[in-house]
């Protein structure tokens, strides 16, 4: 990045103040922001100061903007020296910003620099009559029509050393000039004219039917609507027919064939007569008495599970507890 400094003291004006129209304009810009945020208007005010002071920003203008926005002058100085849109040196009445980036360089920008040096002088200097000054800048975004230059607020494209020299002379003499392409190019189309859409049938109205195209479009829309309605009616009729065919099957009682029932009974007699617990595998212990074999669990039912039976006699109890008697 190049170093940007203010102009020497001998060219700096002693003071600066917005004229009445610009003062009113500045107040409108400041009013766009809430109280305490008026510093956000610093860039518009600097731009207006540059317009008023012959295209460049002097130190007095920076200080005037700082006072109006209640900012430190150094903060405004930081903005003015950072953005290259603000010129810190005097410029000519017609300030030429010549693009020197790759697309323009490939199309002859170096030759245009030579023209500027011959007609105006070195960069950042003003011609003796005060009419012209120039500066090489980065891409200005008109690469399709390179090489180009921005002079004040207008673009001049498709420059050659010959037409560029003529352009600068016309500006110096105050003669009218043509902005945009200098070779008659329209927009950013190819040089020499467009190469596409050249058949008149593509844009003279015949493709969409000159004259009755509205009637044709209406008929097409009506036919499409009728086809959609017919399709919807056919689908509804098909669903109704399917529902009617399925209705008798749903009302008929469900019966099993006797032969099938007999076969089921013969095939699984145990499953039909025994509880679900009796059909379990024989080797699986019962959850209630996991320590006993299945026969012991069936032969010695729990007394708590049969409340209707009386208390067992002593003999049977002793026999049942025979293993608990002490041996004499």
Coordinates of C-alpha atoms in Angstrom, one line a residue:
X1 CA 0.0 0.0 0.0
X2 CA 1.3 3.4 -0.9
X3 CA 1.7 6.1 1.8
X4 CA -0.9 8.8 1.6
X5 CA -0.1 12.1 3.1
X6 CA -1.7 15.5 3.1
X7 CA -0.6 18.1 0.5
X8 CA 2.2 20.5 1.4
X9 CA 1.4 23.5 3.6
X10 CA 2.0 26.0 0.8
X11 CA -1.0 24.6 -1.1
X12 CA -3.3 24.2 1.9
X13 CA -6.1 26.7 2.3
X14 CA -6.3 28.7 5.5
X15 CA -9.9 27.7 6.3
X16 CA -12.8 25.7 5.0
X17 CA -16.6 25.9 5.5
X18 CA -19.5 24.2 3.8
X19 CA -21.6 26.6 1.7
X20 CA -25.3 27.0 2.6
X21 CA -26.6 24.2 0.3
X22 CA -23.9 21.7 1.4
X23 CA -24.4 22.7 5.1
X24 CA -28.1 21.8 4.8
X25 CA -27.2 18.6 3.0
X26 CA -24.7 17.6 5.7
X27 CA -27.4 18.2 8.4
X28 CA -29.7 15.8 6.6
X29 CA -27.0 13.1 6.4
X30 CA -26.3 13.4 10.2
X31 CA -30.1 13.2 10.9
X32 CA -30.1 9.7 9.4
X33 CA -28.3 8.3 12.5
X34 CA -29.4 8.1 16.1
X35 CA -28.1 10.5 18.8
X36 CA -24.5 9.7 19.7
X37 CA -23.9 8.0 16.3
X38 CA -23.3 11.0 14.1
X39 CA -19.8 9.9 13.4
X40 CA -21.2 7.4 11.0
X41 CA -21.7 10.3 8.6
X42 CA -18.0 11.0 8.3
X43 CA -17.6 9.5 4.8
X44 CA -20.5 11.3 3.2
X45 CA -19.4 14.6 4.7
X46 CA -15.8 14.2 3.5
X47 CA -17.0 13.3 0.0
X48 CA -19.1 16.5 -0.1
X49 CA -16.2 18.5 1.1
X50 CA -14.1 17.1 -1.7
X51 CA -16.7 18.0 -4.2
X52 CA -16.9 21.6 -2.9
X53 CA -13.1 22.1 -2.8
X54 CA -12.2 21.4 -6.4
X55 CA -11.9 17.6 -6.1
X56 CA -9.5 17.2 -3.2
X57 CA -9.7 17.3 0.6
X58 CA -7.5 19.9 2.5
X59 CA -6.6 19.8 6.1
X60 CA -9.0 22.6 6.9
X61 CA -11.9 20.5 5.5
X62 CA -10.9 17.5 7.7
X63 CA -10.9 19.7 10.8
X64 CA -14.3 21.2 9.8
X65 CA -15.9 17.8 9.4
X66 CA -14.4 16.7 12.8
X67 CA -16.0 19.8 14.5
X68 CA -19.4 19.2 12.9
X69 CA -19.4 15.5 14.0
X70 CA -17.9 16.1 17.4
X71 CA -15.0 13.8 16.5
X72 CA -11.2 14.0 17.2
X73 CA -9.5 15.4 14.1
X74 CA -7.2 12.4 14.0
X75 CA -10.2 10.0 13.6
X76 CA -11.3 11.9 10.5
X77 CA -7.7 12.0 9.3
X78 CA -7.6 8.2 9.5
X79 CA -10.7 7.9 7.2
X80 CA -9.4 10.4 4.7
X81 CA -5.9 8.8 4.4
X82 CA -7.3 5.2 4.2
X83 CA -9.8 5.5 1.4
X84 CA -8.3 6.3 -2.0
X85 CA -11.6 7.8 -3.1
X86 CA -10.4 10.9 -1.2
X87 CA -7.8 12.9 -3.0
X88 CA -5.3 14.5 -0.6
X89 CA -3.4 16.5 -3.3
X90 CA -4.8 19.1 -5.7
X91 CA -6.2 17.7 -8.9
X92 CA -7.0 19.1 -12.3
X93 CA -10.4 20.2 -13.5
X94 CA -10.5 16.9 -15.3
X95 CA -9.0 14.2 -13.1
X96 CA -8.0 11.1 -15.1
X97 CA -7.8 7.8 -13.2
X98 CA -6.2 5.4 -15.7
X99 CA -6.7 1.7 -15.0
X100 CA -3.4 -0.3 -15.1
X101 CA -4.6 -3.7 -14.0
X102 CA -4.0 -6.9 -16.0
X103 CA -6.9 -6.8 -18.5
X104 CA -6.3 -3.2 -19.4
X105 CA -2.5 -3.7 -19.4
X106 CA -3.0 -6.6 -21.9
X107 CA -5.0 -4.3 -24.1
X108 CA -2.6 -1.4 -24.3
X109 CA -2.8 0.6 -21.0
X110 CA 1.0 1.1 -21.1
X111 CA 0.6 3.1 -24.2
X112 CA -2.1 5.2 -22.6
X113 CA 0.3 6.0 -19.7
X114 CA 2.8 7.4 -22.2
X115 CA 0.0 9.6 -23.6
X116 CA -0.8 11.0 -20.1
X117 CA 2.9 11.7 -19.5
X118 CA 3.2 13.5 -22.8
X119 CA 0.0 15.5 -22.6
X120 CA -0.3 16.1 -18.8
X121 CA 3.0 15.4 -17.2
X122 CA 4.0 13.1 -14.3
X123 CA 1.4 11.4 -12.1
X124 CA -0.2 13.5 -9.3
X125 CA 0.7 16.8 -10.9
X126 CA -1.6 19.3 -12.4
X127 CA -1.1 20.6 -15.9
X128 CA 0.0 24.3 -16.2
X129 CA -3.4 25.4 -17.2
X130 CA -5.1 23.5 -14.3
X131 CA -7.3 21.5 -16.6
X132 CA -5.8 18.0 -16.3
X133 CA -4.1 15.6 -13.9
X134 CA -3.8 11.9 -13.9
X135 CA -3.2 8.9 -11.6
X136 CA -2.8 5.1 -12.3
X137 CA -5.3 3.2 -10.3
X138 CA -6.4 -0.4 -9.7
X139 CA -9.3 -2.2 -11.5
X140 CA -12.3 -0.1 -12.2
X141 CA -14.5 -3.0 -13.2
X142 CA -14.9 -2.4 -17.0
X143 CA -12.6 -5.2 -18.1
X144 CA -14.8 -6.2 -21.1
X145 CA -14.1 -2.9 -22.7
X146 CA -10.5 -2.5 -21.7
X147 CA -8.4 -0.4 -21.7
X148 CA -10.4 2.3 -20.0
X149 CA -10.1 5.4 -17.7
X150 CA -12.4 7.2 -15.3
X151 CA -12.4 10.9 -15.7
X152 CA -14.2 12.7 -12.9
X153 CA -17.4 10.6 -12.6
X154 CA -17.6 9.1 -16.1
X155 CA -16.1 6.0 -17.8
X156 CA -14.3 6.2 -21.1
X157 CA -13.7 2.7 -22.6
X158 CA -12.1 1.0 -25.6
X159 CA -9.3 3.6 -25.6
X160 CA -6.4 3.7 -28.0
X161 CA -3.5 6.1 -28.0
X162 CA -5.1 8.0 -30.9
X163 CA -8.6 8.5 -29.5
X164 CA -7.3 9.0 -26.0
X165 CA -5.1 11.9 -27.1
X166 CA -8.1 13.4 -28.9
X167 CA -10.3 12.9 -25.8
X168 CA -7.8 14.7 -23.5
X169 CA -7.5 17.6 -26.0
X170 CA -11.3 18.0 -26.3
X171 CA -11.6 18.1 -22.5
X172 CA -8.9 20.7 -22.2
X173 CA -10.6 22.9 -24.9
X174 CA -14.1 22.4 -23.4
X175 CA -15.5 20.6 -26.4
X176 CA -18.3 18.0 -25.9
X177 CA -17.1 14.4 -25.5
X178 CA -18.7 11.0 -25.7
X179 CA -18.7 8.9 -22.6
X180 CA -18.6 5.1 -22.6
X181 CA -17.1 3.2 -25.5
X182 CA -15.0 5.2 -27.9
X183 CA -15.5 2.8 -30.8
X184 CA -19.3 2.5 -30.8
X185 CA -19.6 -0.7 -28.8
X186 CA -23.0 -1.2 -27.3
X187 CA -22.7 -2.2 -23.6
X188 CA -20.2 -5.0 -23.2
X189 CA -21.1 -6.9 -26.4
X190 CA -18.3 -8.3 -28.6
X191 CA -16.3 -5.8 -30.6
X192 CA -17.9 -5.4 -34.0
X193 CA -21.4 -6.3 -32.8
X194 CA -23.2 -9.1 -31.2
X195 CA -22.8 -12.7 -32.5
X196 CA -26.0 -14.2 -31.1
X197 CA -29.8 -13.6 -31.5
X198 CA -29.2 -12.3 -35.0
X199 CA -32.1 -14.1 -36.6
X200 CA -35.1 -11.7 -36.8
X201 CA -37.5 -14.5 -36.3
X202 CA -36.3 -14.8 -32.7
X203 CA -37.6 -11.4 -31.7
X204 CA -40.1 -10.1 -34.3
X205 CA -43.1 -11.9 -32.7
X206 CA -43.6 -14.7 -35.1
X207 CA -42.4 -17.4 -32.7
X208 CA -45.2 -16.7 -30.2
X209 CA -47.8 -16.1 -33.0
X210 CA -48.1 -12.5 -33.9
X211 CA -51.7 -11.3 -33.7
X212 CA -53.7 -14.2 -32.1
X213 CA -51.1 -15.3 -29.5
X214 CA -53.4 -14.4 -26.6
X215 CA -56.2 -16.5 -28.0
X216 CA -53.9 -19.4 -28.5
X217 CA -52.5 -19.2 -24.9
X218 CA -56.1 -19.1 -23.6
X219 CA -57.1 -22.2 -25.6
X220 CA -54.1 -24.1 -24.4
X221 CA -54.8 -23.3 -20.8
X222 CA -58.4 -24.3 -21.1
X223 CA -57.5 -27.6 -22.8
X224 CA -55.0 -28.3 -20.0
X225 CA -57.7 -27.6 -17.3
X226 CA -60.2 -30.0 -19.1
X227 CA -57.6 -32.7 -19.3
X228 CA -56.7 -32.4 -15.6
X229 CA -60.5 -32.5 -14.7
X230 CA -61.0 -35.6 -16.8
X231 CA -58.0 -37.4 -15.2
X232 CA -59.3 -36.5 -11.7
X233 CA -62.8 -37.9 -12.5
X234 CA -61.3 -41.2 -13.9
X235 CA -59.2 -41.7 -10.8
X236 CA -62.2 -41.1 -8.5
X237 CA -64.3 -43.6 -10.5
X238 CA -61.5 -46.2 -10.3
X239 CA -61.3 -45.8 -6.5
X240 CA -65.1 -46.1 -6.2
X241 CA -65.1 -49.3 -8.2
X242 CA -62.4 -50.8 -6.0
X243 CA -64.3 -49.9 -2.9
X244 CA -67.5 -51.6 -4.2
X245 CA -65.7 -54.8 -5.1
X246 CA -64.1 -55.1 -1.6
X247 CA -67.4 -54.5 0.3
X248 CA -69.0 -58.1 0.0
X249 CA -65.8 -59.7 1.3
X250 CA -65.8 -57.5 4.4
X251 CA -69.6 -58.4 5.2
X252 CA -69.3 -62.2 4.8
X253 CA -68.9 -64.2 8.1
X254 CA -65.6 -65.8 8.7
X255 CA -65.9 -69.6 9.0
X256 CA -63.3 -72.3 9.1
X257 CA -63.7 -75.5 7.3
X258 CA -64.6 -78.5 9.6
X259 CA -61.8 -80.5 8.1
X260 CA -59.4 -77.8 8.8
X261 CA -60.6 -77.5 12.5
X262 CA -60.3 -81.3 13.0
X263 CA -56.9 -81.2 11.5
X264 CA -55.9 -78.4 13.9
X265 CA -57.4 -80.4 16.9
X266 CA -55.6 -83.6 16.0
X267 CA -52.4 -81.9 15.3
X268 CA -52.1 -80.1 18.7
X269 CA -54.2 -81.9 21.4
X270 CA -51.8 -81.0 24.2
X271 CA -51.8 -77.3 23.4
X272 CA -55.7 -77.3 23.3
X273 CA -56.2 -79.0 26.7
X274 CA -53.2 -78.1 28.9
X275 CA -52.4 -74.8 30.4
X276 CA -49.6 -72.8 29.0
X277 CA -47.3 -73.7 31.9
X278 CA -47.7 -77.4 31.3
X279 CA -46.6 -77.2 27.7
X280 CA -43.2 -75.8 28.7
X281 CA -40.1 -78.0 28.3
X282 CA -39.9 -80.8 30.9
X283 CA -36.3 -80.1 31.8
X284 CA -37.0 -76.4 32.7
X285 CA -37.3 -75.8 36.5
X286 CA -40.3 -73.9 37.8
X287 CA -39.6 -70.3 38.8
X288 CA -41.4 -70.8 42.2
X289 CA -39.2 -73.6 43.3
X290 CA -36.0 -73.7 41.4
X291 CA -34.2 -76.0 43.8
X292 CA -36.6 -79.0 43.5
X293 CA -37.4 -81.3 40.6
X294 CA -40.7 -81.0 38.9
X295 CA -42.1 -84.2 40.5
X296 CA -41.4 -83.0 44.0
X297 CA -43.1 -79.7 43.3
X298 CA -46.2 -81.5 42.2
X299 CA -46.2 -84.2 45.0
X300 CA -45.8 -81.8 47.9
X301 CA -48.1 -78.9 47.4
X302 CA -47.7 -75.9 49.6
X303 CA -50.1 -75.7 52.6
X304 CA -50.5 -72.0 52.1
X305 CA -51.8 -72.6 48.6
X306 CA -54.7 -74.9 49.9
X307 CA -56.6 -73.0 52.6
X308 CA -59.7 -75.4 52.4
X309 CA -57.8 -78.5 53.7
X310 CA -57.3 -79.2 57.4
X311 CA -54.1 -79.2 59.3
X312 CA -52.1 -82.4 58.6
X313 CA -51.8 -85.0 61.4
X314 CA -48.8 -85.7 63.4
X315 CA -47.9 -88.9 61.6
X316 CA -47.9 -87.4 58.2
X317 CA -46.1 -84.4 59.6
X318 CA -43.5 -86.5 61.3
X319 CA -43.1 -88.6 58.1
X320 CA -42.7 -85.5 56.1
X321 CA -40.1 -84.2 58.7
X322 CA -38.5 -87.6 59.2
X323 CA -35.2 -86.3 58.1
X324 CA -35.3 -83.7 60.9
X325 CA -35.6 -86.1 63.9
X326 CA -32.4 -86.5 65.9
X327 CA -30.8 -89.9 65.8
X328 CA -30.5 -91.7 69.2

